Amino acid sequence: MLDAPSSSSESSSKPATPSNVKFTLAPDPDDENEMILTVSRPSYRRSHSMNDGSEDKEPSSVPSGRTDTTTDSPDSNKISRQRSKTLNALDEERRELSPGILNSLTGFMRRRAPTSRTTSSSRLEEFVEQGLAELLTVEDSETPAQYLDRLLENYPVTNIASLLLSNESEFFKQCMREFLARYFDFSQEPLDLSLRKFLMINELPKETQQIDRVIYEFSRHYCAQHQDAGINEDYCYILTYSLIMLHTDRFNQNNKKKMAKYEFVDNLLATLEQNEDWGKNGELSKISIKAVLEYYYDNVTYTPFTNITKDQSDRILESLVNKTPLPYPSGSFLNGTASTAAPVIMTRKRSSTFRWSSVSIDPYEYIINHNASELKMDVPFDFKNPFLLSTAEYDPDDIIRSQIVPDEQYLDERLLGNLLNTLKGSHCSMLLKVAKSKAAFLLGSRTEVINYDCEATGEEYLITRIFKIGMLTRQETKLLSNYKSWKRYFCVLTSVGLFFFKNVSLFKMKYVMNSKREKTIVLEEKTSNTPILESPEPSFTIPNGAFAVRMRRNLYFDSLVNDSQSSQLQHCTFYIYGKHSKDVYMVDNQYELVSWINSINCLSALDPVNLPIEKLDLPFTDASIGEVINLRILTAAERLEKLNQAIEASTKSLQDFFLMIRRVSLLTPFQAKTRETLHSGVKLFAVKIEWTWFELSRNSLFRHIFECAYEQLEQQHSESEDEEFVTAIDILQE
């Protein structure tokens, strides 16, 4: 049984609407050790006028000495209707319904129309009158399977569940589990369809505790067959109880106020939140779960449950074992006769009201013919990592971890070593030099400036280290148009970001030599022959921390931009993910592709780490120079810990998303609108899963790069223990 929720959890999950149905766990009045699930709904008084009824009428009192002017009026016999007291009725105290849900289910079962009596059913009732103890006598050394065989030989299959769960005997529970395992395969069915199939064959008992045992064993069996979907017993038990309660509420003719969809979804969601952490993946997870609960509401209320008669029970067991057609249950919602199951056709009626129309679906036609899979949605989902180009199959036992191995092609340790030397050494082979008055694009909230010579009286300049320059072509979409074109940029990868310039002719390059006779290329703005309308500032910037990757869809892009008959160097495409951007870029050959991806990712992996940085040996003596670098606030251990935490969080999120996709792939919606709603939820999930794969692939690669860089730093440190390094913070303190 479920534990009773605390009062704090009930109040926090209570929907803020006055007409909600509430589910609560309360002690059983018949047994203090048991709990029963009860339902309550607020009740309001009927609207009535203040003039209606004798109790609301007040005797007219006219003060003496005055004349009532309405007496002489021609309309004095008319009584004007005063304001309704409907709003005042909302202030009345709510009245809880009684009895609870199980008693309601029992009453519903007793109100069913009696079925035809057979010899087996008559004999069963005779035994019930004599006492169940005599009926269920177990022979010595009899196994649950043997006892079940003997029971099936004497009594209808429709009564087996009621008989076996008539008391708390552990032996009878084992017999019930043997009965379910032998004849009921729910492995490829959703919960609502499995419940409909189970209740078609098995009648629920009359006692509330027996009903609870049947539902528990059904839930336990269903969970055992859906372990890959992450459905636990508590979740399945609560949901099964709620579906039966919803069915009773909807199809009980004595119930005049039916439960609305939002009431069912909100209250069931609040109940499930007490057993599972539904909000851990954000609002998208809650939206998807609500879509699934709405599906359950639509399917259960689509048509009432029905069951076979005892006259048809002789054919049931053979049909369940051999997968032959089952007998059609009596009292179906269509025409009550069996017919050939037709394929599902979902159509949408085009009209101004956008109403949905579809062919009528009889779920029992698909149940009896064992082809309910035809009702499933087509969920085109691939568990492969889209950021992994390898065509090797993943390990089905470890789908995620087997697909986060970094691609060795895009991890060059030699290039990583050169980048480390450029990042922290006293010599840099290329520098970007910009006048301080025009260098606003170099400065940001995560940058700092190190002044090299504060006593110089010349013009002030800012410099930053360059790791790579080249031409990149970016795919762009024109404003107010779906047409996409390619635009070429001159790109400069620096220690503070990746800058995209429209015109390379705005810059000039010159060689300078430091005190050690080492050459450095300085990239700076031209001072002559510069167009008036041209600006040396970049068109846009991607800050450090970006992730460059080649996805499987880039292979398709390559086929579009290359001529298959040409023998020239082939263009290659790849993605660059920024903090707020995701764009496709193209380079001229494979060498440039590998170089750009390696440079961007290596610099991003080392970006926030506080590395030992040497002061540059600059030849500038007639100007005030300041070097712009990124703030480095993390130690190596902190950076590695953050990456590990992010990888574990992404892995857990992917596992939860995969479980939800498996659950959705089982669903069999009966209505076109329900199917469309679920398809929309699947599309949102696909986008979220791709983004989670991106975060996992990026952080895994960054961790691998950082571990390689840390090994190289340790090796360099051991080779030059006496060499003094100066950090950026030390320079500022000086």
XYZ file of C-alpha atoms in Angstrom:
734
model
C 0.000 0.000 0.000
C 1.045 3.584 -0.477
C 2.113 5.788 2.384
C -0.176 8.663 3.181
C 1.242 11.951 1.873
C 2.059 14.667 4.329
C -0.141 17.692 4.676
C 2.574 19.975 3.356
C 2.885 18.033 0.126
C -0.874 18.034 -0.333
C -1.124 21.757 0.058
C 1.772 22.460 -2.263
C 0.450 20.261 -5.064
C -3.193 21.299 -4.758
C -4.359 22.964 -7.993
C -5.709 26.479 -7.582
C -9.178 25.798 -9.010
C -12.402 25.533 -6.997
C -13.780 22.471 -8.774
C -10.925 20.032 -8.568
C -11.268 16.413 -7.640
C -8.910 15.418 -4.809
C -7.305 12.014 -4.219
C -6.331 11.246 -0.633
C -5.187 8.226 1.345
C -7.205 7.610 4.505
C -7.329 4.803 7.105
C -9.701 1.972 6.298
C -12.574 2.009 8.832
C -12.725 -1.808 8.659
C -9.005 -2.345 9.218
C -6.785 0.194 10.999
C -3.634 -1.264 9.414
C -4.843 -0.660 5.862
C -5.167 2.525 3.805
C -7.752 3.217 1.124
C -7.730 5.761 -1.698
C -10.676 8.184 -1.492
C -11.942 10.837 -3.871
C -13.618 14.112 -2.962
C -15.144 16.822 -5.081
C -16.516 20.219 -3.956
C -20.276 20.663 -4.091
C -22.048 23.988 -4.495
C -25.613 25.036 -3.795
C -27.916 25.754 -6.665
C -28.306 29.356 -7.686
C -31.495 30.901 -6.377
C -33.055 34.320 -6.156
C -33.356 36.216 -2.930
C -37.087 36.371 -3.632
C -37.479 32.602 -4.067
C -38.784 30.594 -1.127
C -40.597 31.679 1.937
C -37.442 31.775 4.032
C -36.040 34.624 1.968
C -39.201 36.743 2.061
C -39.431 39.489 4.610
C -42.801 41.015 5.595
C -43.154 44.456 4.171
C -42.926 47.063 6.829
C -44.033 50.607 6.131
C -43.482 53.133 8.855
C -46.627 54.639 10.291
C -47.586 57.955 8.932
C -46.166 57.137 5.505
C -47.879 55.855 2.419
C -46.349 53.087 0.318
C -46.125 54.581 -3.122
C -45.899 51.189 -4.804
C -49.377 50.235 -3.642
C -51.074 52.738 -5.892
C -48.775 52.082 -8.784
C -50.149 50.097 -11.719
C -47.135 47.833 -11.447
C -47.419 47.320 -7.740
C -48.379 43.671 -8.176
C -45.071 42.960 -9.927
C -42.146 41.801 -7.847
C -38.802 42.674 -9.394
C -36.156 39.877 -9.297
C -33.281 40.880 -7.103
C -29.653 39.974 -7.586
C -28.830 36.267 -7.674
C -26.981 34.694 -4.747
C -24.904 32.403 -6.986
C -21.617 33.962 -5.943
C -22.505 33.600 -2.285
C -22.818 29.867 -2.788
C -19.074 29.668 -3.376
C -18.496 30.625 0.236
C -20.183 27.464 1.483
C -17.996 24.785 2.989
C -17.091 22.018 0.553
C -18.698 18.636 1.036
C -16.622 15.525 0.439
C -18.101 12.631 -1.462
C -18.664 9.377 0.310
C -17.885 6.504 -0.031
C -14.304 6.331 -1.337
C -13.102 5.272 -4.726
C -12.959 1.574 -3.955
C -16.506 1.576 -2.639
C -17.559 3.418 -5.787
C -15.867 0.761 -7.898
C -17.611 -1.956 -5.912
C -20.970 -0.296 -6.450
C -20.235 0.030 -10.148
C -19.421 -3.668 -10.416
C -22.639 -4.593 -8.604
C -24.715 -2.436 -10.941
C -23.541 -4.310 -14.017
C -26.130 -6.293 -15.924
C -26.107 -9.989 -14.970
C -24.557 -12.337 -17.482
C -25.967 -15.644 -18.596
C -25.576 -18.471 -16.128
C -23.633 -21.572 -17.078
C -22.955 -24.816 -15.314
C -19.508 -23.615 -14.263
C -20.769 -20.302 -12.943
C -23.619 -21.940 -11.045
C -21.234 -24.388 -9.438
C -18.884 -21.531 -8.578
C -21.644 -19.636 -6.779
C -22.599 -22.768 -4.881
C -19.030 -23.137 -3.663
C -18.899 -19.480 -2.706
C -21.984 -19.944 -0.595
C -20.371 -22.952 1.122
C -17.220 -20.945 1.835
C -14.031 -20.169 -0.031
C -11.947 -22.182 2.417
C -13.468 -25.419 1.124
C -13.157 -24.317 -2.502
C -9.484 -23.350 -2.374
C -8.112 -26.356 -0.515
C -4.492 -26.934 -1.462
C -3.229 -30.477 -1.644
C 0.028 -31.544 -0.038
C 3.200 -30.776 -2.019
C 1.150 -29.024 -4.702
C 2.977 -26.276 -6.598
C 1.312 -23.013 -7.682
C 1.401 -24.161 -11.318
C -0.285 -27.481 -10.476
C -2.927 -25.798 -8.364
C -3.609 -23.293 -11.153
C -4.084 -26.132 -13.653
C -6.581 -27.802 -11.346
C -8.428 -24.545 -10.831
C -8.674 -23.880 -14.581
C -10.146 -27.330 -15.146
C -13.101 -26.645 -12.865
C -13.908 -22.943 -13.070
C -14.250 -20.259 -15.751
C -11.126 -18.272 -16.511
C -13.051 -15.063 -15.846
C -13.222 -15.904 -12.124
C -9.645 -17.049 -11.574
C -8.340 -13.662 -10.438
C -11.217 -13.192 -7.979
C -10.692 -16.646 -6.501
C -6.921 -16.469 -6.152
C -6.929 -13.046 -4.515
C -9.832 -13.653 -2.161
C -7.415 -13.531 0.790
C -3.838 -12.587 1.673
C -2.367 -16.076 1.217
C 1.141 -15.960 -0.237
C 0.527 -19.257 -2.043
C -2.466 -17.832 -3.882
C -0.426 -14.759 -4.837
C 2.146 -17.058 -6.413
C -0.656 -18.810 -8.275
C -1.922 -15.449 -9.544
C 1.551 -14.500 -10.738
C 1.831 -17.847 -12.496
C -1.532 -17.167 -14.143
C -0.414 -13.738 -15.372
C 3.002 -14.900 -16.562
C 1.519 -17.833 -18.461
C -1.313 -16.126 -20.337
C -0.839 -12.333 -20.366
C 1.876 -10.716 -22.457
C 1.830 -6.918 -22.067
C 5.397 -6.299 -23.248
C 4.416 -4.356 -26.391
C 1.258 -2.670 -25.107
C 0.519 0.595 -23.299
C -0.951 0.519 -19.823
C -4.481 1.531 -20.811
C -4.751 -1.126 -23.530
C -3.288 -3.812 -21.257
C -5.786 -2.872 -18.548
C -8.635 -2.994 -21.060
C -7.483 -6.432 -22.206
C -7.042 -7.693 -18.643
C -10.519 -6.555 -17.547
C -12.017 -8.013 -20.719
C -10.992 -11.474 -19.500
C -10.985 -11.083 -15.707
C -13.871 -9.836 -13.619
C -13.034 -7.630 -10.683
C -14.127 -9.026 -7.313
C -16.780 -7.357 -5.181
C -14.728 -6.582 -2.058
C -12.557 -3.481 -1.964
C -9.510 -5.237 -0.527
C -9.736 -7.920 -3.201
C -9.926 -5.249 -5.903
C -6.789 -3.710 -4.451
C -4.946 -7.049 -4.624
C -5.966 -7.583 -8.255
C -4.799 -4.117 -9.278
C -1.531 -4.544 -7.405
C -0.724 -7.874 -9.065
C -1.645 -6.479 -12.477
C 0.621 -3.461 -11.914
C 3.454 -5.649 -10.693
C 3.211 -7.888 -13.769
C 3.053 -4.924 -16.161
C 6.133 -3.297 -14.605
C 8.104 -6.534 -14.847
C 7.502 -6.555 -18.613
C 8.477 -2.882 -19.096
C 11.711 -2.518 -17.178
C 13.373 -0.854 -20.183
C 10.783 1.962 -19.987
C 11.605 2.789 -16.364
C 8.066 2.189 -15.055
C 8.124 1.395 -11.342
C 5.403 -0.352 -9.370
C 4.217 2.726 -7.469
C 3.786 4.699 -10.686
C 1.914 1.855 -12.369
C -0.250 1.149 -9.301
C -1.373 4.769 -8.915
C -1.987 5.177 -12.631
C -3.979 1.934 -12.896
C -6.158 2.905 -9.945
C -6.719 6.335 -11.476
C -7.723 4.890 -14.845
C -10.298 2.588 -13.253
C -11.612 5.476 -11.166
C -11.811 7.660 -14.288
C -13.725 4.941 -16.124
C -16.159 4.603 -13.225
C -16.629 8.358 -13.025
C -17.258 8.719 -16.762
C -19.567 5.757 -17.457
C -21.491 5.584 -14.185
C -24.965 6.823 -15.109
C -25.680 7.919 -11.543
C -22.768 10.361 -11.637
C -24.068 13.616 -13.110
C -20.870 15.663 -12.808
C -18.154 14.054 -14.898
C -14.477 14.577 -14.250
C -12.901 17.034 -16.700
C -9.606 16.344 -18.424
C -7.737 19.101 -16.607
C -8.984 17.768 -13.262
C -7.732 14.287 -14.049
C -4.350 15.489 -15.329
C -3.634 18.063 -12.607
C -4.604 15.856 -9.693
C -2.883 12.757 -11.035
C 0.251 14.764 -11.775
C 0.221 16.125 -8.226
C -0.127 12.574 -6.881
C 2.695 11.212 -9.048
C 5.032 14.032 -8.016
C 5.031 12.563 -4.522
C 6.552 9.339 -5.864
C 8.816 10.489 -8.717
C 10.907 13.586 -9.409
C 9.000 14.820 -12.448
C 10.441 18.346 -12.508
C 14.124 17.481 -12.735
C 14.273 18.051 -16.515
C 12.432 21.361 -16.547
C 9.145 22.448 -18.035
C 9.585 20.332 -21.164
C 9.452 17.145 -19.100
C 6.243 18.274 -17.377
C 4.655 19.207 -20.712
C 5.455 15.785 -22.162
C 4.111 13.975 -19.093
C 0.904 15.999 -19.271
C 0.523 15.004 -22.926
C 0.814 11.330 -21.931
C -1.752 11.730 -19.134
C -4.111 13.465 -21.558
C -3.682 10.472 -23.852
C -4.781 8.148 -21.028
C -7.835 10.307 -20.398
C -8.830 10.303 -24.076
C -8.391 6.552 -24.491
C -10.200 5.511 -21.312
C -13.162 7.811 -21.922
C -13.332 6.801 -25.590
C -15.396 3.681 -24.881
C -16.356 1.759 -21.723
C -14.590 -1.384 -20.602
C -16.381 -4.610 -21.396
C -15.722 -8.286 -20.763
C -16.442 -11.651 -22.245
C -19.196 -13.868 -20.935
C -18.585 -17.091 -19.095
C -19.926 -18.955 -22.118
C -16.944 -17.653 -24.102
C -14.336 -18.450 -21.447
C -13.585 -21.950 -22.774
C -11.808 -20.506 -25.833
C -9.811 -17.867 -23.990
C -6.805 -19.835 -22.744
C -6.100 -21.502 -26.076
C -6.347 -18.153 -27.874
C -3.988 -16.452 -25.416
C -1.344 -19.164 -25.772
C -1.537 -19.645 -29.557
C -2.220 -15.985 -30.419
C -5.404 -16.939 -32.246
C -8.381 -14.540 -32.333
C -10.136 -14.133 -29.009
C -13.928 -14.199 -28.736
C -15.449 -10.779 -29.200
C -16.686 -9.409 -25.843
C -20.380 -8.795 -25.415
C -21.773 -5.296 -25.126
C -19.204 -3.557 -27.303
C -19.615 0.164 -27.863
C -20.075 -0.313 -31.623
C -22.451 -3.009 -32.817
C -21.745 -5.870 -30.440
C -20.622 -8.211 -33.227
C -17.172 -9.126 -34.399
C -15.912 -7.732 -37.674
C -12.667 -7.560 -39.581
C -10.210 -5.065 -38.125
C -9.461 -2.269 -40.556
C -6.245 -0.243 -40.696
C -6.306 3.006 -38.789
C -6.951 6.056 -40.960
C -6.414 9.420 -39.315
C -7.685 12.409 -41.261
C -8.107 16.037 -40.385
C -11.198 17.836 -41.577
C -10.355 21.120 -43.267
C -12.858 23.685 -42.110
C -13.002 27.058 -40.452
C -13.450 25.430 -37.049
C -10.481 23.019 -37.470
C -12.470 20.109 -36.098
C -10.928 16.693 -36.034
C -12.626 13.819 -37.782
C -11.476 10.227 -38.087
C -12.872 6.802 -38.693
C -14.351 5.040 -35.674
C -11.917 2.658 -34.047
C -13.039 -0.334 -32.037
C -10.106 -1.117 -29.715
C -11.521 -4.555 -28.958
C -11.183 -5.532 -32.623
C -7.449 -4.993 -32.323
C -7.260 -6.697 -28.933
C -9.007 -9.897 -29.990
C -6.908 -10.137 -33.180
C -3.607 -9.423 -31.352
C -2.722 -6.585 -33.737
C -2.914 -3.583 -31.424
C 0.555 -2.573 -32.662
C -1.151 -1.157 -35.766
C -2.530 1.614 -33.562
C 0.915 2.702 -32.393
C 2.399 5.986 -33.486
C 5.303 6.125 -35.873
C 8.031 7.555 -33.654
C 11.113 7.938 -35.894
C 13.736 8.132 -33.196
C 17.395 7.174 -33.341
C 19.423 6.504 -30.205
C 22.685 7.286 -32.022
C 24.740 10.310 -31.084
C 24.303 12.840 -33.945
C 27.701 14.372 -33.090
C 29.570 11.121 -33.703
C 30.569 10.383 -37.304
C 31.540 6.793 -36.606
C 29.250 4.235 -38.245
C 30.002 1.583 -35.620
C 27.016 0.234 -33.719
C 26.601 1.344 -30.135
C 26.454 -1.004 -27.183
C 22.746 -1.632 -26.419
C 23.601 -2.244 -22.760
C 25.338 1.136 -22.462
C 23.921 3.337 -25.208
C 25.243 6.645 -23.918
C 28.760 5.944 -22.663
C 29.617 3.880 -25.740
C 28.963 6.952 -27.928
C 30.928 9.690 -26.180
C 34.378 8.539 -27.266
C 36.176 11.562 -28.813
C 37.016 11.340 -32.509
C 40.810 11.020 -32.719
C 40.791 12.736 -36.112
C 39.796 16.019 -34.478
C 42.180 15.794 -31.531
C 45.749 16.654 -32.554
C 48.110 16.535 -29.569
C 50.912 18.229 -31.544
C 48.652 21.190 -32.320
C 47.566 21.236 -28.669
C 51.195 21.530 -27.596
C 51.806 24.464 -29.966
C 48.660 26.180 -28.709
C 49.789 25.785 -25.089
C 53.157 27.356 -25.890
C 51.447 30.261 -27.655
C 48.978 30.739 -24.814
C 51.472 30.899 -21.953
C 54.867 31.539 -23.554
C 56.846 34.760 -23.924
C 56.742 34.543 -27.718
C 53.670 34.525 -29.960
C 54.027 34.048 -33.696
C 51.079 36.363 -34.497
C 49.444 39.309 -32.708
C 46.373 41.448 -33.350
C 47.147 45.128 -32.695
C 44.287 47.653 -32.469
C 44.233 51.283 -31.390
C 42.645 51.543 -27.955
C 40.070 54.029 -29.246
C 38.804 51.386 -31.709
C 39.310 48.253 -29.579
C 35.962 48.111 -27.816
C 35.216 44.745 -29.466
C 38.207 43.228 -27.639
C 36.921 44.148 -24.185
C 34.142 42.389 -22.326
C 32.918 41.331 -18.919
C 35.236 38.302 -18.921
C 38.423 40.036 -20.052
C 41.231 41.944 -18.384
C 44.047 44.173 -19.663
C 47.694 43.736 -18.673
C 49.704 46.947 -19.205
C 53.252 46.312 -20.400
C 54.786 49.814 -20.311
C 52.788 52.433 -18.450
C 55.524 55.118 -18.807
C 55.413 55.301 -22.619
C 54.036 58.553 -24.010
C 53.033 57.344 -27.477
C 49.626 56.257 -28.741
C 47.866 53.560 -26.735
C 47.274 50.164 -28.333
C 45.710 46.891 -27.258
C 47.066 43.570 -28.447
C 45.877 39.983 -28.153
C 47.440 36.687 -29.152
C 46.318 35.061 -32.418
C 46.116 31.286 -32.737
C 44.724 30.965 -36.268
C 43.572 33.111 -39.176
C 41.827 32.121 -42.386
C 38.710 32.337 -44.516
C 35.419 30.805 -43.371
C 32.176 30.729 -45.348
C 29.012 31.000 -43.261
C 25.515 29.885 -44.233
C 23.095 32.767 -43.690
C 19.358 33.287 -44.099
C 18.096 36.493 -45.628
C 15.717 38.625 -43.620
C 12.018 37.776 -44.168
C 12.989 34.923 -46.453
C 13.704 31.207 -46.267
C 16.420 31.472 -48.884
C 19.886 30.572 -47.571
C 23.153 31.766 -49.027
C 26.862 31.466 -48.247
C 28.911 34.501 -47.185
C 32.696 34.556 -46.869
C 34.505 36.137 -43.889
C 38.072 36.766 -42.821
C 38.304 35.093 -39.389
C 40.783 35.663 -36.571
C 40.878 33.242 -33.613
C 42.322 35.005 -30.559
C 42.569 34.378 -26.835
C 39.390 36.450 -26.264
C 37.177 35.146 -29.080
C 36.659 34.384 -32.762
C 36.232 37.564 -34.862
C 34.570 37.683 -38.293
C 35.613 40.562 -40.588
C 33.938 41.319 -43.910
C 37.000 42.704 -45.705
C 40.517 41.338 -45.350
C 41.908 44.318 -47.279
C 41.353 46.541 -44.229
C 44.353 44.938 -42.510
C 48.050 44.841 -43.140
C 50.699 42.475 -41.841
C 54.250 43.307 -40.858
C 57.128 41.419 -39.319
C 58.710 42.530 -36.051
C 61.562 40.969 -34.107
C 61.950 40.727 -30.342
C 65.090 40.759 -28.232
C 65.681 37.042 -28.869
C 65.576 37.574 -32.634
C 62.234 35.755 -32.841
C 59.891 36.959 -35.559
C 56.285 37.922 -34.915
C 53.605 38.841 -37.454
C 51.553 41.848 -36.354
C 48.080 42.205 -37.862
C 46.872 45.805 -37.697
C 44.571 48.243 -39.450
C 45.671 50.017 -42.617
C 46.152 53.741 -42.217
C 45.983 54.630 -45.923
C 43.659 53.805 -48.827
C 40.920 52.747 -46.441
C 37.320 53.121 -47.701
C 35.417 55.766 -45.778
C 32.400 53.569 -45.043
C 34.435 50.520 -44.038
C 34.955 49.809 -40.337
C 37.796 47.782 -38.834
C 35.423 46.304 -36.265
C 34.230 42.721 -36.842
C 30.761 41.957 -38.192
C 30.153 39.598 -35.276
C 32.085 37.734 -32.604
C 31.878 34.269 -31.060
C 33.286 34.418 -27.498
C 35.632 31.761 -26.200
C 33.933 28.585 -25.046
C 32.517 27.726 -28.481
C 32.360 24.151 -29.711
C 33.245 23.166 -33.284
C 31.961 19.798 -34.438
C 31.211 17.849 -37.555
C 27.844 16.056 -37.447
C 26.364 13.297 -39.563
C 24.189 15.777 -41.421
C 27.367 17.574 -42.572
C 27.989 14.652 -44.910
C 24.759 15.590 -46.677
C 25.784 19.262 -46.815
C 29.125 18.253 -48.343
C 27.338 16.454 -51.157
C 25.383 19.631 -51.928
C 28.327 22.046 -52.058
C 30.730 19.798 -53.978
C 30.759 18.659 -57.570
C 30.952 14.875 -57.562
C 32.734 14.897 -60.959
C 35.425 17.354 -59.886
C 38.892 16.187 -58.892
C 39.720 19.397 -57.025
C 39.928 19.743 -53.257
C 36.528 19.151 -51.713
C 34.724 21.720 -49.584
C 33.904 20.577 -46.052
C 31.212 21.842 -43.701
C 31.007 21.860 -39.917
C 29.050 23.480 -37.080
C 30.173 26.088 -34.566
C 28.032 26.262 -31.426
C 28.331 29.558 -29.582
C 26.631 30.637 -26.397
C 23.608 31.923 -28.318
C 24.258 30.693 -31.849
C 24.503 27.599 -34.003
C 25.666 28.038 -37.594
C 27.045 26.000 -40.480
C 30.481 26.956 -41.819
C 32.449 25.793 -44.832
C 36.189 25.553 -45.499
C 38.078 24.800 -48.684
C 39.684 21.468 -47.797
C 40.029 18.720 -45.206
C 43.246 20.136 -43.727
C 41.594 23.472 -42.895
C 38.608 21.613 -41.440
C 40.746 19.647 -38.968
C 42.833 22.715 -38.112
C 39.840 24.952 -37.327
C 38.012 22.315 -35.258
C 41.147 21.500 -33.242
C 42.062 25.139 -32.620
C 38.578 26.242 -31.519
C 37.991 23.278 -29.209
C 41.448 23.286 -27.612
C 41.225 26.984 -26.825
C 37.700 26.594 -25.396
C 38.717 23.657 -23.205
C 41.533 25.699 -21.621
C 39.659 29.017 -21.543
C 38.706 29.412 -17.836
C 41.782 27.688 -16.351
C 44.384 29.797 -14.550
C 47.518 28.795 -16.481
C 51.031 30.172 -15.811
C 51.440 32.984 -18.385
C 54.752 34.588 -19.292
C 55.071 38.230 -20.216
C 55.433 38.778 -23.960
C 58.778 40.014 -25.267
C 57.551 42.930 -27.396
C 59.618 45.191 -29.678
C 57.285 48.188 -29.273
C 59.038 51.051 -27.482
C 57.230 54.124 -28.792
C 53.705 53.177 -27.716
C 51.778 52.193 -24.618
C 50.789 48.532 -24.991
C 48.199 46.534 -23.091
C 47.491 42.835 -23.640
C 43.872 41.663 -23.479
C 43.364 38.199 -21.991
C 40.408 36.266 -20.672
C 39.795 36.055 -16.957
C 41.068 32.732 -15.686
C 39.346 31.983 -12.412
C 39.406 28.173 -12.136
C 42.152 25.863 -11.035
C 42.842 22.677 -12.954
C 41.063 20.565 -10.322
C 37.986 22.825 -10.326
C 37.744 22.765 -14.122
C 37.961 18.980 -14.197
C 35.357 18.640 -11.446
C 32.907 20.925 -13.274
C 33.312 18.946 -16.486
C 32.697 15.649 -14.677
C 29.572 17.010 -12.988
C 28.212 18.312 -16.299
C 28.848 14.956 -17.992
C 27.035 13.041 -15.258
C 24.065 15.441 -15.372
C 23.767 15.159 -19.168
C 24.014 11.376 -19.000
C 21.218 11.196 -16.430
C 19.026 13.544 -18.486
C 19.529 11.457 -21.623
C 18.588 8.293 -19.759
C 15.354 9.917 -18.564
C 14.550 11.202 -22.055
C 15.122 7.762 -23.571
C 12.769 6.210 -21.021
C 10.085 8.749 -21.919
C 10.527 8.036 -25.636
C 10.124 4.306 -24.973
C 6.915 4.994 -23.052
C 5.519 7.171 -25.827
C 6.401 4.591 -28.494
C 4.065 2.108 -26.754
C 1.011 4.378 -26.851
C -1.936 3.563 -29.115
C -4.116 6.684 -29.438
C -7.667 6.075 -30.638
C -8.306 9.652 -31.782
C -6.516 11.778 -34.375
C -6.221 14.818 -32.131
C -4.580 12.761 -29.395
C -2.128 11.380 -31.921
C -1.261 14.868 -33.176
C -0.670 16.137 -29.638
C 1.707 13.273 -28.908
C 3.584 13.854 -32.163
C 4.150 17.485 -31.167
C 5.543 16.358 -27.823
C 7.892 13.899 -29.538
C 9.275 16.665 -31.773
C 10.043 18.829 -28.745
C 11.744 15.886 -27.091
C 13.873 15.235 -30.186
C 15.185 18.815 -30.081
C 15.941 18.571 -26.366
C 17.696 15.218 -26.808
C 19.923 16.600 -29.577
C 20.909 19.529 -27.371
C 21.710 17.175 -24.481
C 23.839 15.052 -26.825
C 25.641 18.265 -27.795
C 26.400 19.171 -24.175
C 27.572 15.646 -23.429
C 29.810 15.436 -26.522
C 31.274 18.905 -25.923
C 32.092 18.344 -22.258
C 33.514 14.878 -22.932
C 35.838 16.268 -25.607
C 36.832 19.221 -23.418
C 37.668 16.840 -20.579
C 39.818 14.719 -22.868
C 41.618 17.805 -24.226
C 42.179 19.171 -20.747
C 43.604 15.878 -19.487
C 46.053 15.783 -22.417
C 47.012 19.432 -21.859
C 47.518 18.846 -18.146
C 49.877 15.942 -18.886
C 51.920 18.148 -21.222
C 52.073 20.920 -18.623
C 53.265 18.469 -15.985
C 55.928 17.187 -18.345
C 57.121 20.709 -19.176
C 57.160 21.611 -15.498
C 59.321 18.617 -14.627
C 61.792 19.510 -17.405
C 62.169 23.133 -16.295
C 61.656 23.234 -12.537
C 63.942 26.239 -12.112
C 62.141 28.391 -14.689
C 60.066 31.191 -13.186
C 56.510 31.717 -14.445
C 54.471 34.832 -13.882
C 50.698 34.617 -13.810
C 48.402 37.379 -14.997
C 47.406 38.139 -11.413
C 51.059 38.547 -10.407
C 51.577 41.017 -13.247
C 48.607 43.067 -12.098
C 49.916 43.109 -8.523
C 53.289 44.403 -9.728
